[in-house]
XYZ file of C-alpha atoms in Angstrom:
519
model
C -1.634 -6.022 -32.331
C -4.650 -6.531 -30.049
C -6.715 -3.832 -28.377
C -6.582 -4.802 -24.666
C -3.936 -4.752 -21.790
C -4.601 -6.456 -18.372
C -3.521 -5.436 -14.841
C -3.936 -7.998 -12.151
C -3.733 -6.503 -8.660
C -3.277 -8.692 -5.536
C -4.357 -5.929 -2.897
C -4.626 -6.250 0.910
C -8.332 -6.909 0.942
C -8.729 -8.943 -2.450
C -7.720 -9.640 -5.914
C -8.741 -7.713 -8.971
C -8.335 -8.110 -12.619
C -9.023 -5.120 -14.842
C -9.112 -5.184 -18.778
C -8.462 -1.972 -20.358
C -8.323 -0.477 -23.869
C -5.441 1.285 -25.250
C -7.145 4.624 -24.191
C -7.254 3.667 -20.427
C -10.934 2.820 -20.419
C -12.077 0.082 -18.302
C -13.460 -2.710 -20.485
C -14.267 -5.202 -17.873
C -13.291 -6.210 -14.174
C -13.787 -8.636 -11.396
C -12.812 -8.617 -7.751
C -12.970 -11.045 -5.005
C -11.985 -10.669 -1.272
C -9.195 -12.528 0.230
C -9.520 -14.234 3.615
C -7.308 -12.600 6.245
C -6.112 -14.244 9.564
C -5.130 -12.795 12.888
C -3.601 -15.395 14.823
C -2.427 -13.096 17.669
C -2.880 -9.384 18.423
C -0.887 -7.539 15.760
C -0.402 -10.597 13.655
C -1.894 -10.493 10.105
C -1.596 -13.373 7.654
C -3.223 -14.608 4.317
C -2.742 -17.875 2.428
C -0.769 -17.479 -0.789
C -2.811 -20.333 -2.391
C -5.840 -18.192 -1.746
C -4.439 -15.304 -3.595
C -3.418 -17.410 -6.590
C -6.859 -19.101 -6.747
C -8.582 -15.674 -6.663
C -6.355 -14.368 -9.344
C -7.407 -17.176 -11.591
C -11.144 -16.641 -10.586
C -10.915 -12.780 -11.217
C -9.452 -13.284 -14.503
C -12.156 -15.661 -15.685
C -14.812 -13.548 -14.156
C -13.553 -10.380 -15.941
C -13.284 -12.155 -19.283
C -16.777 -13.642 -19.264
C -18.489 -10.673 -17.718
C -18.402 -8.375 -20.805
C -17.484 -11.152 -23.359
C -13.791 -10.074 -23.725
C -12.073 -11.550 -26.666
C -9.023 -12.906 -24.955
C -7.171 -13.115 -28.283
C -7.130 -9.253 -28.203
C -5.116 -9.087 -25.000
C -1.630 -7.814 -25.769
C -0.114 -8.035 -22.262
C -0.550 -9.077 -18.630
C 1.261 -7.422 -15.834
C 1.021 -7.551 -11.968
C 0.861 -5.462 -8.970
C 0.417 -6.247 -5.291
C 0.355 -5.266 -1.612
C 3.822 -4.364 -0.900
C 6.139 -5.468 1.874
C 4.213 -8.716 1.938
C 5.841 -12.065 1.420
C 5.802 -15.763 2.177
C 8.677 -18.491 2.136
C 8.872 -21.043 -0.362
C 10.913 -24.272 -0.582
C 12.809 -25.438 -3.613
C 9.946 -27.023 -5.116
C 7.783 -23.875 -4.850
C 5.690 -24.974 -1.930
C 4.585 -22.316 0.624
C 6.115 -22.979 4.023
C 3.901 -20.416 5.968
C 1.051 -17.927 5.319
C 2.027 -14.719 3.890
C 3.262 -12.000 6.512
C 0.944 -9.067 5.549
C 2.312 -5.524 5.518
C 0.011 -4.706 8.443
C 1.611 -7.433 10.530
C 3.440 -5.782 13.521
C 5.496 -8.783 14.817
C 8.633 -7.162 13.346
C 8.491 -4.576 16.156
C 9.569 -7.284 18.704
C 13.027 -7.438 17.184
C 13.827 -3.643 17.140
C 16.021 -3.922 20.272
C 17.927 -6.619 18.785
C 18.274 -4.888 15.409
C 19.562 -1.786 17.004
C 22.117 -3.910 19.030
C 23.240 -5.375 15.801
C 23.710 -2.096 14.051
C 25.721 -0.761 17.153
C 27.805 -3.897 17.039
C 28.846 -3.010 13.513
C 29.374 0.617 14.427
C 26.162 1.932 12.583
C 23.143 3.874 13.602
C 19.545 3.698 12.436
C 20.241 6.781 10.346
C 23.243 4.858 8.672
C 20.915 2.100 7.976
C 18.392 4.576 6.346
C 20.989 6.216 4.272
C 21.871 2.813 3.031
C 18.539 1.409 2.247
C 16.306 4.072 2.206
C 14.018 2.886 4.925
C 13.795 3.506 8.716
C 13.547 0.503 11.071
C 9.755 -0.077 10.971
C 7.270 -2.873 11.466
C 5.639 -2.429 8.176
C 8.805 -3.283 6.375
C 9.090 -6.975 5.201
C 12.677 -6.737 6.465
C 11.841 -6.804 10.011
C 9.366 -9.575 9.595
C 12.101 -11.560 7.901
C 14.448 -10.948 10.591
C 11.783 -12.082 13.187
C 11.040 -15.346 10.912
C 14.610 -16.136 10.972
C 14.873 -15.730 14.790
C 11.502 -17.163 15.866
C 11.068 -19.964 13.126
C 14.534 -21.230 12.565
C 13.629 -24.614 11.253
C 11.215 -23.072 8.663
C 13.961 -20.418 7.701
C 16.389 -23.155 7.183
C 14.035 -24.976 4.719
C 13.259 -21.730 2.900
C 14.611 -21.362 -0.723
C 13.373 -17.868 -1.345
C 11.260 -15.328 0.355
C 8.769 -14.113 -2.277
C 6.218 -11.322 -2.576
C 2.573 -11.847 -4.094
C 4.010 -10.310 -7.447
C 6.329 -13.416 -7.815
C 3.513 -15.750 -6.760
C 1.120 -14.480 -9.356
C 3.745 -14.122 -12.109
C 4.843 -17.821 -11.587
C 1.257 -19.033 -11.262
C 0.380 -17.465 -14.668
C 3.314 -18.884 -16.529
C 6.465 -16.984 -15.654
C 9.621 -19.250 -16.001
C 10.912 -18.195 -12.512
C 9.775 -16.617 -9.378
C 10.248 -12.942 -10.511
C 9.732 -10.069 -8.084
C 9.989 -6.476 -9.243
C 12.965 -4.400 -8.123
C 11.081 -1.016 -7.329
C 10.252 -2.472 -3.923
C 13.325 -4.180 -2.968
C 14.449 -1.594 -0.300
C 11.551 -2.724 1.948
C 13.853 -5.708 2.842
C 16.159 -3.332 4.730
C 19.158 -5.123 3.328
C 19.584 -3.449 -0.111
C 21.627 -0.571 -1.696
C 18.843 2.040 -1.987
C 20.159 3.554 -5.213
C 20.708 0.421 -7.182
C 18.152 -2.078 -5.488
C 20.581 -4.658 -5.268
C 20.948 -6.676 -2.141
C 23.799 -5.729 0.141
C 26.047 -8.517 1.621
C 27.176 -6.413 4.630
C 23.696 -5.595 5.627
C 22.763 -9.380 5.274
C 25.698 -10.208 7.465
C 24.674 -7.706 10.191
C 21.162 -9.017 10.493
C 22.269 -12.811 10.012
C 20.320 -13.168 6.767
C 21.227 -15.383 3.792
C 21.616 -13.216 0.869
C 20.571 -16.122 -1.424
C 17.106 -16.382 0.115
C 16.103 -13.121 -1.133
C 13.960 -12.972 -4.334
C 15.268 -12.352 -8.128
C 14.211 -8.802 -8.778
C 13.723 -7.450 -12.278
C 12.967 -4.123 -13.837
C 9.252 -3.164 -14.587
C 8.173 -4.120 -18.086
C 10.676 -6.961 -18.394
C 9.088 -9.847 -20.263
C 9.069 -13.020 -18.049
C 7.097 -15.616 -19.909
C 3.677 -16.493 -21.274
C 0.341 -17.876 -20.272
C 0.566 -21.655 -20.132
C -1.948 -24.224 -21.337
C -2.900 -25.079 -17.775
C -3.702 -21.322 -16.884
C -5.590 -20.872 -20.056
C -7.993 -23.553 -19.134
C -8.508 -22.000 -15.709
C -9.016 -18.436 -16.923
C -9.988 -18.193 -20.539
C -6.802 -16.571 -21.439
C -4.982 -17.439 -24.711
C -2.045 -19.574 -24.596
C 1.025 -17.672 -25.036
C -0.190 -14.135 -23.966
C 2.963 -12.354 -22.802
C 3.625 -11.751 -19.088
C 5.576 -8.594 -17.813
C 7.062 -7.593 -14.650
C 4.927 -4.924 -12.927
C 5.528 -2.840 -9.818
C 4.146 -2.315 -6.201
C 0.615 -1.193 -5.793
C 1.427 2.372 -4.894
C 3.973 2.837 -7.621
C 1.454 1.484 -10.069
C -1.237 3.767 -8.486
C 1.075 6.876 -8.826
C 1.638 5.879 -12.654
C -1.961 5.321 -13.126
C -2.747 8.926 -12.179
C 0.286 10.352 -14.131
C 2.646 10.907 -11.171
C 5.706 9.834 -13.199
C 7.670 13.056 -13.095
C 5.537 15.991 -13.857
C 6.797 19.139 -11.959
C 4.541 20.033 -9.020
C 2.531 16.922 -9.115
C 2.246 14.499 -6.309
C -0.435 11.730 -5.358
C -2.186 10.663 -2.373
C -3.700 7.263 -1.824
C -6.519 6.770 0.580
C -6.942 3.105 0.217
C -6.359 0.149 2.868
C -3.071 2.092 3.507
C -2.439 5.671 3.005
C 0.269 7.057 0.979
C 1.752 10.408 -0.143
C 4.147 10.043 -3.029
C 6.711 12.426 -4.740
C 8.793 11.422 -7.772
C 12.519 12.109 -8.381
C 14.705 11.375 -11.442
C 17.708 11.147 -9.205
C 18.377 9.267 -5.725
C 16.952 11.000 -2.837
C 17.216 10.792 0.956
C 15.057 12.309 3.720
C 17.576 13.986 6.074
C 15.070 13.197 8.894
C 15.036 9.522 8.018
C 11.216 9.271 8.034
C 10.031 8.990 4.324
C 10.539 5.799 2.353
C 12.680 5.807 -0.916
C 11.719 3.193 -3.519
C 12.068 2.658 -7.250
C 9.486 3.889 -9.737
C 8.437 1.886 -12.908
C 9.187 4.862 -15.102
C 12.813 4.877 -13.730
C 13.871 7.096 -11.053
C 12.679 7.000 -7.464
C 9.725 7.674 -5.296
C 9.783 9.131 -1.869
C 6.753 8.311 0.340
C 5.070 8.736 3.470
C 3.199 5.559 4.697
C 0.091 5.204 6.941
C -0.753 1.621 8.134
C -4.571 1.972 8.453
C -5.980 5.055 6.392
C -9.256 3.869 4.887
C -9.052 0.714 6.715
C -10.060 2.829 9.822
C -13.443 3.850 7.944
C -14.052 0.114 7.104
C -13.508 -0.601 10.830
C -16.250 1.923 11.598
C -18.403 0.397 8.953
C -18.221 -2.878 10.745
C -18.348 -1.367 14.420
C -21.153 1.204 14.318
C -22.813 0.885 10.839
C -24.573 -2.479 10.840
C -27.964 -0.523 10.005
C -26.601 1.229 7.208
C -25.053 -2.175 5.927
C -28.513 -3.557 5.964
C -29.971 -0.519 4.102
C -27.137 -1.008 1.531
C -27.850 -4.723 1.021
C -31.602 -3.869 0.462
C -31.292 -0.886 -1.649
C -28.062 -1.580 -3.426
C -26.512 1.769 -2.514
C -22.938 1.641 -1.704
C -22.416 1.564 2.203
C -19.679 4.184 2.009
C -21.916 6.576 0.189
C -24.374 6.028 2.947
C -21.828 6.722 5.477
C -20.257 9.801 3.853
C -23.823 11.122 3.238
C -24.326 10.841 7.054
C -20.961 12.353 7.821
C -22.002 15.373 5.512
C -24.422 16.356 8.071
C -21.670 17.318 10.594
C -19.817 20.645 10.327
C -16.151 21.068 9.780
C -14.300 19.920 12.820
C -17.137 17.520 13.810
C -17.879 19.573 16.924
C -14.551 19.107 18.452
C -14.701 15.323 17.976
C -11.180 14.169 17.046
C -10.410 10.658 15.510
C -6.907 9.262 15.779
C -6.580 6.648 12.932
C -3.931 4.536 14.226
C -5.647 1.152 14.417
C -2.525 -0.461 13.159
C 0.139 1.738 14.817
C 1.494 4.939 13.635
C 3.948 5.035 10.891
C 5.447 7.995 8.905
C 6.310 10.572 10.391
C 5.535 9.500 14.064
C 6.796 5.790 13.850
C 5.019 4.701 17.047
C 4.048 1.126 17.012
C 2.288 1.346 20.388
C -0.111 4.019 18.954
C -3.813 3.048 18.876
C -6.932 4.515 17.572
C -8.994 6.841 19.624
C -12.025 9.098 19.630
C -11.542 12.121 21.749
C -13.902 15.062 22.548
C -17.129 13.338 22.405
C -20.049 14.493 24.575
C -23.578 13.424 25.277
C -24.532 15.458 22.040
C -22.132 13.674 19.824
C -23.943 11.770 16.908
C -23.014 9.291 14.443
C -22.515 12.098 11.944
C -19.687 13.537 13.944
C -18.113 10.417 14.539
C -18.063 9.399 10.919
C -16.883 12.981 9.789
C -14.202 12.907 12.501
C -12.780 9.659 11.122
C -12.603 11.155 7.628
C -10.942 14.106 8.933
C -8.619 12.296 11.052
C -7.416 10.079 8.185
C -6.763 13.175 6.103
C -4.767 14.886 8.815
C -2.571 11.933 8.953
C -1.859 12.366 5.280
C -1.215 16.176 5.990
C 1.347 15.089 8.408
C 3.048 13.009 5.622
C 2.885 15.775 3.109
C 4.823 18.049 5.653
C 7.269 15.361 6.175
C 7.883 15.101 2.286
C 8.307 18.909 2.301
C 10.811 18.650 5.250
C 12.747 16.046 3.097
C 13.201 18.573 0.467
C 10.387 18.183 -2.028
C 8.822 21.334 -3.292
C 5.242 21.944 -1.974
C 2.884 20.059 -4.365
C 0.675 22.321 -6.465
C -1.650 19.428 -7.583
C -2.343 16.158 -5.781
C -3.901 13.424 -7.650
C -5.970 11.259 -5.353
C -6.341 7.362 -5.459
C -7.987 4.750 -3.475
C -11.629 4.187 -2.398
C -11.814 7.575 -0.856
C -11.453 9.154 -4.286
C -14.972 8.102 -5.265
C -16.384 10.529 -2.493
C -16.945 14.104 -3.383
C -17.224 15.093 0.219
C -13.862 13.306 0.902
C -12.094 14.885 -2.089
C -13.150 18.378 -1.193
C -12.132 17.658 2.449
C -8.751 16.687 1.097
C -8.308 19.908 -0.821
C -9.302 21.915 2.020
C -6.995 20.034 4.550
C -3.978 19.992 2.384
C -4.492 23.421 1.170
C -3.898 22.665 -2.540
C -5.778 21.534 -5.626
C -6.922 17.966 -5.660
C -7.789 15.969 -8.898
C -9.187 12.584 -9.519
C -8.647 10.355 -12.433
C -11.406 8.964 -14.752
C -10.528 5.303 -13.990
C -10.919 4.607 -10.276
C -8.593 1.607 -10.386
C -5.540 3.327 -10.789
C -3.362 0.649 -9.563
C -4.364 -1.870 -11.825
C -4.272 0.695 -14.600
C -0.635 1.493 -13.696
C 0.118 -2.324 -13.782
C -1.712 -2.482 -17.331
C 0.281 0.562 -18.616
C 3.609 -1.026 -17.689
C 2.623 -4.241 -19.592
C 1.724 -2.027 -22.629
C 5.151 -0.343 -22.215
C 6.659 -3.818 -22.114
C 4.898 -5.029 -25.155
C 5.926 -2.000 -27.179
C 2.564 -0.204 -27.513
C 4.147 2.961 -25.938
C 7.919 3.801 -25.569
C 7.618 4.702 -21.923
C 5.083 5.487 -19.095
C 4.929 9.240 -19.910
C 3.761 8.475 -23.384
C 1.352 5.933 -21.973
C -0.076 8.298 -19.579
C -0.865 10.775 -22.356
C -3.237 8.177 -23.900
C -4.277 6.363 -20.830
C -4.571 8.735 -17.929
C -7.559 11.271 -17.882
C -8.549 13.685 -15.182
C -12.053 13.550 -14.135
C -12.787 16.100 -11.400
C -10.940 18.989 -9.997
C -11.350 20.451 -6.389
C -9.964 23.812 -5.313
C -9.326 24.523 -1.665
C -11.954 26.784 -0.127
C -10.016 29.396 1.911
C -12.411 29.575 5.062
C -12.404 25.785 5.129
C -8.512 25.756 5.059
C -8.444 28.180 7.970
C -11.025 26.178 10.115
C -9.218 22.886 9.296
C -5.785 24.395 10.354
C -7.297 24.842 13.705
C -8.695 21.432 13.992
C -5.415 20.030 13.008
C -3.632 21.669 15.899
C -6.218 19.883 18.157
C -5.324 16.681 16.268
C -1.721 16.968 16.965
C -2.338 17.891 20.620
C -4.433 14.729 21.019
C -1.639 12.590 19.597
C 0.933 14.148 21.651
C -0.971 13.879 24.925
C -1.647 10.102 24.472
C 1.989 9.448 23.183
C 3.387 10.604 26.452
C 2.065 7.671 28.307
C -1.383 6.439 27.428
C -0.424 4.535 24.346
C 2.374 2.868 26.005
C 0.271 1.464 28.914
C -2.508 0.319 26.336
C 0.138 -1.479 24.413
C 1.528 -3.044 27.522
C -1.883 -4.216 28.577
C -2.827 -5.644 25.257
C 0.388 -7.600 25.047
C 0.331 -9.173 28.422
C-alpha cells in the first residue's frame, strides 16, 4: 500500500489538488483560479471545460512541485462547489456553461413554482418536508426549472444535468458520469431521507426524472486513472478513483465534524456555512435550514450564506488597491494586510455596520432582493472601521444561522471548528469566538475540504474502516480561541444594530433597489 491520498476540489473560485500523507499532513498542493462570467445582473457562470483543464493542471503542478512519487498514491477522490451544474448531451458534450450556485436566476420562477405546488395541493413547507430544502435561488433545482422553461430547446437536447463532481470523475477515468448522493436534495425533487429522485415532485415541476444524475454513496469505487489522463497529469495508470462529497460536507469531515456530540463547524469561505450533524433524519420545523447527506452516513443540517468571505474579497477589489500593490511587492498576503488594518478599529467599528448580502440573503432571511450595505458611516470613518465592520457583519450572518440551527432543534454547540480562508486570521477567529459566544478551534490543515475528500478516498481504499477512524489519524486541532466575556457583551449590542439595519432596509429599501437594478 502507498503513502498518499489525493483530494481534488473544484471550488467556486478555482480548482485545487492536495496530496496528503496518511497522518493528514499536506505533502504538496497546487491551485488555479477558474474564470467566472456574469452575463447579466444576478447571473453567474463558468465553463466546465475550464474546470476540467484546471483540474489536470493542478494535479500535474502538485505532483511536480515537491517531486511526489505518483506510484505511492492510494486513492483519488473529488469534491466540488455544490448546487452547481451543467447540461450534457448523450456524447458528453456540454450544452451550456455551468450555472453556479451564486446564480440567482432561479428566483424568477418562484411565483410559477408556488403556483405549481398549490395546483397539486402542496405548500412550500410540504416541499421542504419532502426534500429538505426551501424554495431558494441557491438551489440547483430552481435553476433547472428556469432552464427547462427558458431554454426549452437545450433542455430537450439534455441527456443529464451533472455537477462538477461528475465532470471531474468522468474526466479522470470514471466509467460513467457519477455524482455523489449527499447533495441530491439541492435538486428539490428528491426524498430527503433516501436521496432518491421523487417522480411526483418531478411531475409537479414538469421535469424529466431521467435527466437527473446518477448518484452514488461517498467512497464508492468508480474507475481508475486512464492512460490519457496519466499523460496529462503525471498520475499512474490504474490509480483508483472514489466518489467524494460536496465541499461543505468534505470540509466538515476534514475538521472532524462527523458526529462528535456538541461539535459543529462554520465555514467562512466563498460561501458561509454553519453545519450540524445527525445520525437520523432531521427537519427544521421552521423550514429554513437545509438537510443533506454526510459522507460518514447520516445527515447534515445547514445554514447557508451566499456571499460570506466573498464580501471581503469584494472589498479587496473595491477599496484595497494600494494594499494589493504592497502585497505584490512584499509578498505579504493581501488579506493579512487588510485584517491588520481592521485590527486598528475597536469592537463595533464605531457604529459602522456592514450588511454582507452582495448575493442576496439566504438562511434564515431568504430575501433575494437583499443587497450589501454600509450603514453608520461619518466623516470620521476610516478604512479600518469599514474593513472591521465587514468582518463583523459576515460573522453576524453566521450567528443568525447558528440561531436558526438551535431553533431547528440542535443543542447549542459547545465547540465550533472553523474552515475557509478566514480561519487563517487570528483576529477573525477570536472575533468569531466572541460573536458566537463559544469555543472556536482551527484545524492544523487549512484545506479541510480537500482533506475531507482525501479521507473519503482513504476509507474507500480500505486504509480506514470509516471517517471517524480516519479523523483520529488525519484531523488535528491547531489553535483554540475562547470567548472573552466583555467582548461577547459588546458584540451582542452591535448585533442588535445589525438586525435593526436589515429590518429597516427589508421593509422597502431592498425591494426598490432590486426593482431598479432589474429594469
